Amino acid sequence: MAKRVLIVGAGAAGMMAAIQAGRLGANVTLLERNEKAGKKIYITGKGRCNLTNAAQGEDFMKRIVRNPRFLYASLAALDNNALMDLVEELGTPLKTERGERVFPESDKSSDVIAALRRGVERAGCAIRYDSRVAELTVQEGRVAGVRLENGERLAADAVILATGGLSYPSTGSTGDGLRFARDTGHRVEEPMPALVPIETKETWPGELTGLSLKNVRLTAWLVGGKKDKKLFSQQGEMLFTHFGVSGPLVLTMSSYLPEDLSNVRMEIDLKPALDEQTLDARLLRDFRELSRRQLATVMDGLEPHSLGMKLLEIAGFSPAQPVNSVTQEERRRLEGIVKHVPLTPAARRGFDEAIITRGGVSVKDIDPSTMQSKRTPGLYFAGEMIDVDAETGGFNLQIAFSTGALAGMNAAKEELA
Ligand SMILES: Cc1cc2nc3c(=O)[nH]c(=O)nc-3n(C[C@H](O)[C@H](O)[C@H](O)COP(=O)(O)OP(=O)(O)OC[C@H]3O[C@@H](n4cnc5c(N)ncnc54)[C@H](O)[C@@H]3O)c2cc1C
């Protein structure tokens, strides 16, 4: 007799779990609280859905920030190449862009959702919308089904929880699955916003709101110990906002910061391509050419005007200071600020601005080779609700697809006790 598999959540992980379980002959029902599937997928990649990353092997694994080893079996079940083949086979052609990021050729996330929905239908699975699961039913230690919010009970041989994390709760991911996991005795690592903008103690970034910086280096340090520890250092783009900093570099950095930010310091190198000597030579030349002008003019040649003026202020200069009055020590101070703009993180922004949730169901309570709970037989986990997370670039959706696929395959062949 076909296994009855209930999947909670029709996001990336849940739909992929359904496709795989259905293809293996299980009797699958997907339960989704929203009126449609894939609401979060719709907003991914700024509406274009960066569904995976084409990096291979170690290049892929090193972009997974927490618990990469937990993913070996999932990625073996459905890696990025297999995902791309599957989505194309389901009628959505793909393309690979800068940084190996993979998008639908149409640049429409809705085409990725359409492919997944076709996969779910072709695999013979049912989807029930407006069906919010309120509770898991467990009998004699084994999962037996679910109870919906409206009181209806559904029986199953296996249940896959794929309810997502806590970020962008308007898409339906409000942490229900984490509650079900806790209620059934699973350990849950404290959820925290990740890939998220950072508020700074300094208020001056607010005066530069909207200014974006390209090709700068952002470094974060943990201070206060015997030796400062470098937490992150990468080159790329970032942005000043009314509360602090955002943009690709900052989001990535946020994943590498400890929970407690009080001993973290950040620094922007505005000219990473110039070492101190080259920058000094450049400034000396500018000072000679502009010797009868004011410092503001020199800064205008180096940085956008608003930033240049702010740097002068931070370093204690007047923009009107005549260039020919700048001493060698002052020139070095100016160079110092260009290479080391100091910033102090005050807080992460909230879940409603976080691309993903860090934390979730502990990997210690899940068998990585099947995605089955080690505590409740018949219960499986998939996607963002597990304590695994990665950098931006398509890695997080791939994690959802891979863990979903493995959970679906194993739930379908679940051995009944
Ligand atoms: C703005 C934004 C942009 C992003 N861009 C990218 C990107 O380009 N590339 C990338 O790799 N990642 C991106 N991500 C991250 C990515 O979207 C997630 O990692 C991924 O969607 C997680 O998939 P999931 O299936 O685990 O969870 P979700 O996609 O969150 O799906 C969970 C589903 O479960 C449903 N659900 C929840 N509770 C219940 C319940 N009690 N009963 C029934 N249904 C329930 C929800 O309604 C939802 O449909 C982005 C995220 C955001 C917020």
GROMACS .gro file of C-alpha atoms and ligand atoms in nm:
model
  470
    1MET     CA    1   0.000   0.000   0.000
    2ALA     CA    2   0.126   0.350  -0.085
    3LYS     CA    3   0.269   0.545   0.208
    4ARG     CA    4   0.059   0.841   0.315
    5VAL     CA    5   0.293   1.139   0.335
    6LEU     CA    6   0.179   1.478   0.464
    7ILE     CA    7   0.402   1.775   0.388
    8VAL     CA    8   0.355   2.093   0.588
    9GLY     CA    9   0.446   2.403   0.382
   10ALA     CA   10   0.442   2.448   0.005
   11GLY     CA   11   0.763   2.650  -0.019
   12ALA     CA   12   1.082   2.543  -0.192
   13ALA     CA   13   1.155   2.254   0.046
   14GLY     CA   14   0.796   2.130   0.069
   15MET     CA   15   0.731   2.131  -0.305
   16MET     CA   16   1.057   1.950  -0.377
   17ALA     CA   17   0.979   1.693  -0.106
   18ALA     CA   18   0.638   1.637  -0.268
   19ILE     CA   19   0.788   1.590  -0.616
   20GLN     CA   20   1.034   1.327  -0.492
   21ALA     CA   21   0.790   1.141  -0.266
   22GLY     CA   22   0.521   1.143  -0.534
   23ARG     CA   23   0.759   1.010  -0.798
   24LEU     CA   24   0.837   0.719  -0.567
   25GLY     CA   25   0.468   0.631  -0.552
   26ALA     CA   26   0.371   0.779  -0.215
   27ASN     CA   27   0.025   0.918  -0.155
   28VAL     CA   28   0.125   1.281  -0.094
   29THR     CA   29  -0.073   1.577   0.035
   30LEU     CA   30   0.091   1.918   0.063
   31LEU     CA   31  -0.066   2.145   0.324
   32GLU     CA   32  -0.016   2.519   0.277
   33ARG     CA   33  -0.157   2.788   0.501
   34ASN     CA   34  -0.159   3.051   0.223
   35GLU     CA   35  -0.396   3.065  -0.072
   36LYS     CA   36  -0.109   2.975  -0.306
   37ALA     CA   37   0.228   2.800  -0.310
   38GLY     CA   38   0.573   2.957  -0.300
   39LYS     CA   39   0.495   3.307  -0.173
   40LYS     CA   40   0.851   3.349  -0.053
   41ILE     CA   41   1.004   3.211  -0.372
   42TYR     CA   42   0.812   3.484  -0.553
   43ILE     CA   43   1.009   3.762  -0.380
   44THR     CA   44   1.350   3.593  -0.397
   45GLY     CA   45   1.633   3.743  -0.600
   46LYS     CA   46   1.441   4.073  -0.629
   47GLY     CA   47   1.163   3.889  -0.809
   48ARG     CA   48   1.402   3.698  -1.036
   49CYS     CA   49   1.468   3.399  -0.805
   50ASN     CA   50   1.834   3.309  -0.777
   51LEU     CA   51   1.740   2.945  -0.732
   52THR     CA   52   2.086   2.796  -0.698
   53ASN     CA   53   2.454   2.852  -0.756
   54ALA     CA   54   2.655   2.667  -1.017
   55ALA     CA   55   2.976   2.657  -0.809
   56GLN     CA   56   3.106   2.302  -0.780
   57GLY     CA   57   3.246   2.098  -0.490
   58GLU     CA   58   3.444   2.292  -0.230
   59ASP     CA   59   3.360   2.624  -0.396
   60PHE     CA   60   2.996   2.550  -0.317
   61MET     CA   61   3.051   2.406   0.030
   62LYS     CA   62   3.261   2.698   0.156
   63ARG     CA   63   2.965   2.932   0.110
   64ILE     CA   64   2.761   2.737   0.363
   65VAL     CA   65   2.810   2.915   0.692
   66ARG     CA   66   2.665   2.680   0.952
   67ASN     CA   67   2.672   2.299   0.956
   68PRO     CA   68   2.787   2.232   0.599
   69ARG     CA   69   2.872   1.867   0.675
   70PHE     CA   70   2.512   1.800   0.764
   71LEU     CA   71   2.429   1.861   0.397
   72TYR     CA   72   2.653   1.603   0.227
   73ALA     CA   73   2.380   1.341   0.185
   74SER     CA   74   2.115   1.595   0.085
   75LEU     CA   75   2.340   1.742  -0.180
   76ALA     CA   76   2.419   1.392  -0.301
   77ALA     CA   77   2.043   1.331  -0.333
   78LEU     CA   78   1.985   1.650  -0.535
   79ASP     CA   79   2.279   1.878  -0.605
   80ASN     CA   80   2.277   2.205  -0.798
   81ASN     CA   81   2.327   2.030  -1.134
   82ALA     CA   82   2.040   1.791  -1.069
   83LEU     CA   83   1.818   2.079  -0.956
   84MET     CA   84   1.892   2.277  -1.274
   85ASP     CA   85   1.817   1.971  -1.490
   86LEU     CA   86   1.492   1.913  -1.306
   87VAL     CA   87   1.366   2.271  -1.330
   88GLU     CA   88   1.450   2.282  -1.702
   89GLU     CA   89   1.284   1.943  -1.756
   90LEU     CA   90   0.976   2.094  -1.589
   91GLY     CA   91   0.967   2.367  -1.852
   92THR     CA   92   1.162   2.663  -1.710
   93PRO     CA   93   1.492   2.733  -1.892
   94LEU     CA   94   1.773   2.872  -1.676
   95LYS     CA   95   2.078   3.094  -1.717
   96THR     CA   96   2.394   3.146  -1.510
   97GLU     CA   97   2.512   3.497  -1.427
   98ARG     CA   98   2.808   3.661  -1.254
   99GLY     CA   99   2.916   3.477  -0.941
  100GLU     CA  100   2.768   3.151  -1.082
  101ARG     CA  101   2.423   3.262  -0.974
  102VAL     CA  102   2.145   3.076  -1.154
  103PHE     CA  103   1.817   3.245  -1.255
  104PRO     CA  104   1.527   3.158  -1.484
  105GLU     CA  105   1.598   3.279  -1.836
  106SER     CA  106   1.276   3.487  -1.817
  107ASP     CA  107   1.398   3.669  -1.500
  108LYS     CA  108   1.062   3.579  -1.343
  109SER     CA  109   1.048   3.396  -1.013
  110SER     CA  110   0.692   3.295  -1.101
  111ASP     CA  111   0.838   3.064  -1.368
  112VAL     CA  112   1.031   2.875  -1.101
  113ILE     CA  113   0.713   2.838  -0.895
  114ALA     CA  114   0.527   2.725  -1.207
  115ALA     CA  115   0.791   2.456  -1.275
  116LEU     CA  116   0.768   2.328  -0.919
  117ARG     CA  117   0.389   2.322  -0.932
  118ARG     CA  118   0.400   2.127  -1.257
  119GLY     CA  119   0.639   1.884  -1.087
  120VAL     CA  120   0.404   1.844  -0.792
  121GLU     CA  121   0.103   1.784  -1.019
  122ARG     CA  122   0.285   1.541  -1.249
  123ALA     CA  123   0.404   1.343  -0.947
  124GLY     CA  124   0.035   1.300  -0.857
  125CYS     CA  125   0.043   1.498  -0.531
  126ALA     CA  126  -0.253   1.688  -0.390
  127ILE     CA  127  -0.215   2.045  -0.259
  128ARG     CA  128  -0.454   2.187  -0.004
  129TYR     CA  129  -0.441   2.565   0.038
  130ASP     CA  130  -0.572   2.770   0.330
  131SER     CA  131  -0.480   2.473   0.545
  132ARG     CA  132  -0.272   2.579   0.841
  133VAL     CA  133  -0.142   2.296   1.054
  134ALA     CA  134  -0.192   2.369   1.423
  135GLU     CA  135  -0.037   2.061   1.579
  136LEU     CA  136   0.134   1.732   1.511
  137THR     CA  137  -0.032   1.413   1.628
  138VAL     CA  138   0.204   1.167   1.788
  139GLN     CA  139   0.091   0.819   1.894
  140GLU     CA  140   0.311   0.584   2.093
  141GLY     CA  141   0.611   0.802   2.018
  142ARG     CA  142   0.554   0.791   1.641
  143VAL     CA  143   0.410   1.067   1.424
  144ALA     CA  144   0.054   0.981   1.326
  145GLY     CA  145  -0.063   1.291   1.138
  146VAL     CA  146  -0.161   1.652   1.195
  147ARG     CA  147  -0.446   1.863   1.322
  148LEU     CA  148  -0.542   2.164   1.114
  149GLU     CA  149  -0.636   2.500   1.258
  150ASN     CA  150  -1.001   2.429   1.172
  151GLY     CA  151  -0.994   2.115   1.387
  152GLU     CA  152  -0.975   1.863   1.103
  153ARG     CA  153  -0.742   1.570   1.167
  154LEU     CA  154  -0.541   1.404   0.891
  155ALA     CA  155  -0.364   1.071   0.937
  156ALA     CA  156  -0.026   0.988   0.785
  157ASP     CA  157   0.256   0.735   0.788
  158ALA     CA  158   0.510   1.017   0.760
  159VAL     CA  159   0.500   1.394   0.810
  160ILE     CA  160   0.756   1.631   0.659
  161LEU     CA  161   0.782   1.971   0.826
  162ALA     CA  162   0.893   2.235   0.575
  163THR     CA  163   0.750   2.549   0.731
  164GLY     CA  164   1.053   2.775   0.679
  165GLY     CA  165   1.217   3.009   0.928
  166LEU     CA  166   1.096   3.337   1.076
  167SER     CA  167   1.211   3.587   0.817
  168TYR     CA  168   0.965   3.788   0.608
  169PRO     CA  169   0.673   3.652   0.814
  170SER     CA  170   0.427   3.809   0.568
  171THR     CA  171   0.507   3.518   0.332
  172GLY     CA  172   0.370   3.265   0.581
  173SER     CA  173   0.692   3.166   0.760
  174THR     CA  174   0.610   3.249   1.120
  175GLY     CA  175   0.793   2.967   1.292
  176ASP     CA  176   0.503   2.722   1.337
  177GLY     CA  177   0.726   2.426   1.255
  178LEU     CA  178   0.982   2.531   1.514
  179ARG     CA  179   0.704   2.521   1.773
  180PHE     CA  180   0.596   2.172   1.656
  181ALA     CA  181   0.958   2.062   1.681
  182ARG     CA  182   0.990   2.197   2.036
  183ASP     CA  183   0.655   2.046   2.138
  184THR     CA  184   0.781   1.703   2.031
  185GLY     CA  185   1.102   1.738   2.232
  186HIS     CA  186   1.346   1.852   1.963
  187ARG     CA  187   1.624   2.095   2.040
  188VAL     CA  188   1.591   2.426   1.859
  189GLU     CA  189   1.892   2.656   1.828
  190GLU     CA  190   1.778   3.011   1.908
  191PRO     CA  191   1.651   3.162   1.580
  192MET     CA  192   1.819   3.488   1.480
  193PRO     CA  193   1.787   3.714   1.175
  194ALA     CA  194   2.071   3.652   0.924
  195LEU     CA  195   2.171   3.802   0.590
  196VAL     CA  196   2.039   4.116   0.750
  197PRO     CA  197   2.133   4.487   0.757
  198ILE     CA  198   2.321   4.619   1.061
  199GLU     CA  199   2.242   4.919   1.278
  200THR     CA  200   2.547   5.119   1.383
  201LYS     CA  201   2.620   5.313   1.701
  202GLU     CA  202   2.746   5.597   1.483
  203THR     CA  203   2.463   5.810   1.351
  204TRP     CA  204   2.656   5.963   1.060
  205PRO     CA  205   2.572   5.682   0.812
  206GLY     CA  206   2.214   5.813   0.834
  207GLU     CA  207   2.331   6.143   0.686
  208LEU     CA  208   2.456   5.950   0.383
  209THR     CA  209   2.140   5.740   0.339
  210GLY     CA  210   2.122   5.587  -0.007
  211LEU     CA  211   2.490   5.632  -0.088
  212SER     CA  212   2.630   5.305  -0.218
  213LEU     CA  213   2.997   5.213  -0.227
  214LYS     CA  214   3.145   4.983  -0.489
  215ASN     CA  215   3.472   4.791  -0.457
  216VAL     CA  216   3.531   4.861  -0.091
  217ARG     CA  217   3.660   4.615   0.169
  218LEU     CA  218   3.455   4.554   0.480
  219THR     CA  219   3.627   4.390   0.775
  220ALA     CA  220   3.480   4.285   1.110
  221TRP     CA  221   3.681   4.208   1.422
  222LEU     CA  222   3.605   4.059   1.760
  223VAL     CA  223   3.793   4.273   2.012
  224GLY     CA  224   3.852   4.257   2.385
  225GLY     CA  225   4.030   3.921   2.398
  226LYS     CA  226   4.406   3.866   2.413
  227LYS     CA  227   4.423   3.923   2.041
  228ASP     CA  228   4.167   4.074   1.807
  229LYS     CA  229   4.005   3.805   1.592
  230LYS     CA  230   3.916   3.874   1.232
  231LEU     CA  231   3.561   3.753   1.172
  232PHE     CA  232   3.511   3.864   0.815
  233SER     CA  233   3.690   4.054   0.542
  234GLN     CA  234   3.560   4.081   0.187
  235GLN     CA  235   3.550   4.323  -0.100
  236GLY     CA  236   3.230   4.430  -0.274
  237GLU     CA  237   2.935   4.666  -0.250
  238MET     CA  238   2.763   4.819   0.047
  239LEU     CA  239   2.517   5.093   0.125
  240PHE     CA  240   2.451   5.354   0.394
  241THR     CA  241   2.099   5.363   0.535
  242HIS     CA  242   1.909   5.571   0.789
  243PHE     CA  243   1.999   5.318   1.062
  244GLY     CA  244   2.349   5.210   0.957
  245VAL     CA  245   2.470   4.986   0.676
  246SER     CA  246   2.325   4.738   0.429
  247GLY     CA  247   2.400   4.597   0.083
  248PRO     CA  248   2.554   4.265  -0.027
  249LEU     CA  249   2.878   4.290   0.176
  250VAL     CA  250   2.696   4.379   0.496
  251LEU     CA  251   2.437   4.102   0.455
  252THR     CA  252   2.710   3.843   0.405
  253MET     CA  253   2.909   3.981   0.697
  254SER     CA  254   2.604   3.954   0.925
  255SER     CA  255   2.617   3.576   0.896
  256TYR     CA  256   2.967   3.569   1.044
  257LEU     CA  257   2.899   3.786   1.349
  258PRO     CA  258   2.844   3.637   1.694
  259GLU     CA  259   2.507   3.671   1.862
  260ASP     CA  260   2.645   3.933   2.102
  261LEU     CA  261   2.766   4.228   1.900
  262SER     CA  262   2.908   4.429   2.190
  263ASN     CA  263   3.271   4.338   2.114
  264VAL     CA  264   3.247   4.358   1.738
  265ARG     CA  265   3.409   4.640   1.542
  266MET     CA  266   3.386   4.706   1.172
  267GLU     CA  267   3.606   4.894   0.934
  268ILE     CA  268   3.566   5.005   0.573
  269ASP     CA  269   3.867   5.034   0.346
  270LEU     CA  270   3.748   5.275   0.079
  271LYS     CA  271   4.052   5.217  -0.142
  272PRO     CA  272   4.140   4.848  -0.112
  273ALA     CA  273   4.321   4.851  -0.446
  274LEU     CA  274   4.574   5.107  -0.317
  275ASP     CA  275   4.816   5.011  -0.041
  276GLU     CA  276   4.918   5.282   0.208
  277GLN     CA  277   5.226   5.379   0.004
  278THR     CA  278   5.039   5.409  -0.325
  279LEU     CA  279   4.763   5.610  -0.160
  280ASP     CA  280   5.024   5.839  -0.004
  281ALA     CA  281   5.186   5.894  -0.345
  282ARG     CA  282   4.844   5.966  -0.496
  283LEU     CA  283   4.759   6.220  -0.223
  284LEU     CA  284   5.101   6.385  -0.249
  285ARG     CA  285   5.042   6.433  -0.621
  286ASP     CA  286   4.691   6.572  -0.558
  287PHE     CA  287   4.826   6.804  -0.286
  288ARG     CA  288   5.089   6.939  -0.526
  289GLU     CA  289   4.843   6.991  -0.809
  290LEU     CA  290   4.580   7.148  -0.583
  291SER     CA  291   4.812   7.330  -0.344
  292ARG     CA  292   4.618   7.654  -0.366
  293ARG     CA  293   4.281   7.494  -0.308
  294GLN     CA  294   4.097   7.365  -0.002
  295LEU     CA  295   4.097   7.011   0.140
  296ALA     CA  296   3.737   6.965   0.020
  297THR     CA  297   3.861   6.976  -0.341
  298VAL     CA  298   4.115   6.699  -0.276
  299MET     CA  299   3.846   6.484  -0.115
  300ASP     CA  300   3.611   6.542  -0.408
  301GLY     CA  301   3.871   6.374  -0.627
  302LEU     CA  302   3.879   6.071  -0.400
  303GLU     CA  303   3.525   6.005  -0.282
  304PRO     CA  304   3.165   6.113  -0.345
  305HIS     CA  305   3.123   6.465  -0.202
  306SER     CA  306   2.900   6.377   0.096
  307LEU     CA  307   3.128   6.095   0.204
  308GLY     CA  308   3.443   6.299   0.156
  309MET     CA  309   3.307   6.577   0.377
  310LYS     CA  310   3.204   6.324   0.641
  311LEU     CA  311   3.553   6.169   0.639
  312LEU     CA  312   3.708   6.512   0.693
  313GLU     CA  313   3.475   6.569   0.986
  314ILE     CA  314   3.551   6.228   1.144
  315ALA     CA  315   3.924   6.287   1.109
  316GLY     CA  316   3.891   6.637   1.258
  317PHE     CA  317   3.961   6.852   0.950
  318SER     CA  318   3.781   7.156   0.820
  319PRO     CA  319   3.686   7.123   0.450
  320ALA     CA  320   3.808   7.482   0.408
  321GLN     CA  321   4.160   7.406   0.531
  322PRO     CA  322   4.408   7.521   0.265
  323VAL     CA  323   4.582   7.224   0.108
  324ASN     CA  324   4.925   7.393   0.137
  325SER     CA  325   4.886   7.406   0.517
  326VAL     CA  326   4.842   7.029   0.561
  327THR     CA  327   5.133   6.875   0.748
  328GLN     CA  328   5.277   6.532   0.679
  329GLU     CA  329   5.119   6.402   0.999
  330GLU     CA  330   4.782   6.540   0.890
  331ARG     CA  331   4.816   6.381   0.547
  332ARG     CA  332   4.882   6.044   0.711
  333ARG     CA  333   4.573   6.095   0.930
  334LEU     CA  334   4.367   6.159   0.620
  335GLU     CA  335   4.502   5.846   0.454
  336GLY     CA  336   4.425   5.653   0.772
  337ILE     CA  337   4.060   5.746   0.761
  338VAL     CA  338   4.027   5.654   0.392
  339LYS     CA  339   4.172   5.307   0.459
  340HIS     CA  340   4.006   5.250   0.799
  341VAL     CA  341   3.660   5.407   0.838
  342PRO     CA  342   3.552   5.284   1.182
  343LEU     CA  343   3.200   5.164   1.254
  344THR     CA  344   3.047   4.992   1.558
  345PRO     CA  345   2.757   4.752   1.511
  346ALA     CA  346   2.473   4.817   1.754
  347ALA     CA  347   2.212   4.560   1.647
  348ARG     CA  348   2.084   4.343   1.367
  349ARG     CA  349   1.769   4.456   1.192
  350GLY     CA  350   1.465   4.237   1.254
  351PHE     CA  351   1.324   3.922   1.094
  352ASP     CA  352   1.106   4.131   0.863
  353GLU     CA  353   1.426   4.252   0.692
  354ALA     CA  354   1.630   3.932   0.720
  355ILE     CA  355   1.679   3.721   0.408
  356ILE     CA  356   1.708   3.408   0.620
  357THR     CA  357   1.681   3.276   0.973
  358ARG     CA  358   1.988   3.142   1.142
  359GLY     CA  359   1.929   2.870   1.403
  360GLY     CA  360   1.637   2.630   1.396
  361VAL     CA  361   1.593   2.258   1.460
  362SER     CA  362   1.925   2.126   1.584
  363VAL     CA  363   2.114   1.909   1.336
  364LYS     CA  364   2.190   1.682   1.632
  365ASP     CA  365   1.826   1.574   1.635
  366ILE     CA  366   1.804   1.493   1.262
  367ASP     CA  367   1.958   1.199   1.078
  368PRO     CA  368   2.151   1.371   0.795
  369SER     CA  369   2.124   1.065   0.570
  370THR     CA  370   1.741   1.067   0.569
  371MET     CA  371   1.625   1.398   0.729
  372GLN     CA  372   1.424   1.190   0.974
  373SER     CA  373   1.396   1.302   1.333
  374LYS     CA  374   1.611   1.106   1.575
  375ARG     CA  375   1.341   1.154   1.838
  376THR     CA  376   1.008   1.101   1.664
  377PRO     CA  377   0.998   0.822   1.403
  378GLY     CA  378   0.807   0.915   1.089
  379LEU     CA  379   0.878   1.288   1.131
  380TYR     CA  380   1.108   1.461   0.881
  381PHE     CA  381   1.246   1.813   0.855
  382ALA     CA  382   1.341   2.014   0.548
  383GLY     CA  383   1.449   2.363   0.447
  384GLU     CA  384   1.517   2.679   0.638
  385MET     CA  385   1.371   2.553   0.965
  386ILE     CA  386   1.684   2.339   1.011
  387ASP     CA  387   1.992   2.498   1.173
  388VAL     CA  388   2.183   2.534   0.845
  389ASP     CA  389   2.240   2.858   0.658
  390ALA     CA  390   2.452   2.997   0.379
  391GLU     CA  391   2.566   3.315   0.209
  392THR     CA  392   2.360   3.484  -0.062
  393GLY     CA  393   2.401   3.359  -0.419
  394GLY     CA  394   2.139   3.083  -0.447
  395PHE     CA  395   2.280   2.863  -0.172
  396ASN     CA  396   1.987   2.893   0.067
  397LEU     CA  397   1.728   2.784  -0.188
  398GLN     CA  398   1.954   2.495  -0.290
  399ILE     CA  399   1.968   2.388   0.075
  400ALA     CA  400   1.587   2.394   0.087
  401PHE     CA  401   1.559   2.194  -0.237
  402SER     CA  402   1.824   1.938  -0.136
  403THR     CA  403   1.696   1.873   0.216
  404GLY     CA  404   1.340   1.865   0.079
  405ALA     CA  405   1.436   1.610  -0.185
  406LEU     CA  406   1.608   1.381   0.065
  407ALA     CA  407   1.320   1.405   0.312
  408GLY     CA  408   1.068   1.327   0.034
  409MET     CA  409   1.263   1.027  -0.093
  410ASN     CA  410   1.293   0.876   0.254
  411ALA     CA  411   0.943   0.955   0.374
  412ALA     CA  412   0.809   0.774   0.065
  413LYS     CA  413   0.990   0.456   0.153
  414GLU     CA  414   0.931   0.488   0.525
  415GLU     CA  415   0.936   0.142   0.685
  416LEU     CA  416   0.632   0.111   0.907
  417ALA     CA  417   0.689  -0.031   1.251
  418LIG     C1  418   1.356   3.889   0.024
  418LIG     C2  419   1.421   3.752   0.014
  418LIG     C3  420   1.497   3.721  -0.095
  418LIG     C4  421   1.559   3.597  -0.104
  418LIG     N1  422   1.632   3.569  -0.216
  418LIG     C5  423   1.692   3.448  -0.226
  418LIG     C6  424   1.761   3.411  -0.345
  418LIG     O1  425   1.760   3.484  -0.446
  418LIG     N2  426   1.825   3.291  -0.346
  418LIG     C7  427   1.822   3.204  -0.240
  418LIG     O2  428   1.883   3.098  -0.247
  418LIG     N3  429   1.752   3.233  -0.129
  418LIG     C8  430   1.686   3.351  -0.120
  418LIG     N4  431   1.613   3.379  -0.008
  418LIG     C9  432   1.603   3.275   0.098
  418LIG    C10  433   1.501   3.167   0.055
  418LIG     O3  434   1.383   3.230   0.012
  418LIG    C11  435   1.469   3.069   0.168
  418LIG     O4  436   1.589   3.018   0.220
  418LIG    C12  437   1.380   2.956   0.118
  418LIG     O5  438   1.261   3.007   0.062
  418LIG    C13  439   1.345   2.859   0.230
  418LIG     O6  440   1.256   2.763   0.179
  418LIG     P1  441   1.162   2.678   0.275
  418LIG     O7  442   1.080   2.591   0.184
  418LIG     O8  443   1.239   2.614   0.381
  418LIG     O9  444   1.068   2.785   0.347
  418LIG     P2  445   0.959   2.891   0.289
  418LIG    O10  446   0.993   2.925   0.148
  418LIG    O11  447   0.953   2.994   0.389
  418LIG    O12  448   0.825   2.804   0.284
  418LIG    C14  449   0.757   2.765   0.401
  418LIG    C15  450   0.611   2.746   0.366
  418LIG    O13  451   0.545   2.687   0.477
  418LIG    C16  452   0.418   2.749   0.493
  418LIG     N5  453   0.374   2.729   0.632
  418LIG    C17  454   0.431   2.781   0.744
  418LIG     N6  455   0.365   2.738   0.853
  418LIG    C18  456   0.265   2.658   0.810
  418LIG    C19  457   0.163   2.585   0.876
  418LIG     N7  458   0.150   2.585   1.009
  418LIG     N8  459   0.076   2.513   0.801
  418LIG    C20  460   0.085   2.512   0.666
  418LIG     N9  461   0.180   2.580   0.597
  418LIG    C21  462   0.270   2.652   0.669
  418LIG    C22  463   0.444   2.894   0.457
  418LIG    O14  464   0.326   2.962   0.426
  418LIG    C23  465   0.540   2.879   0.340
  418LIG    O15  466   0.470   2.871   0.217
  418LIG    C24  467   1.546   3.501   0.001
  418LIG    C25  468   1.466   3.532   0.110
  418LIG    C26  469   1.403   3.655   0.118
  418LIG    C27  470   1.315   3.686   0.236
   0.00000   0.00000   0.00000
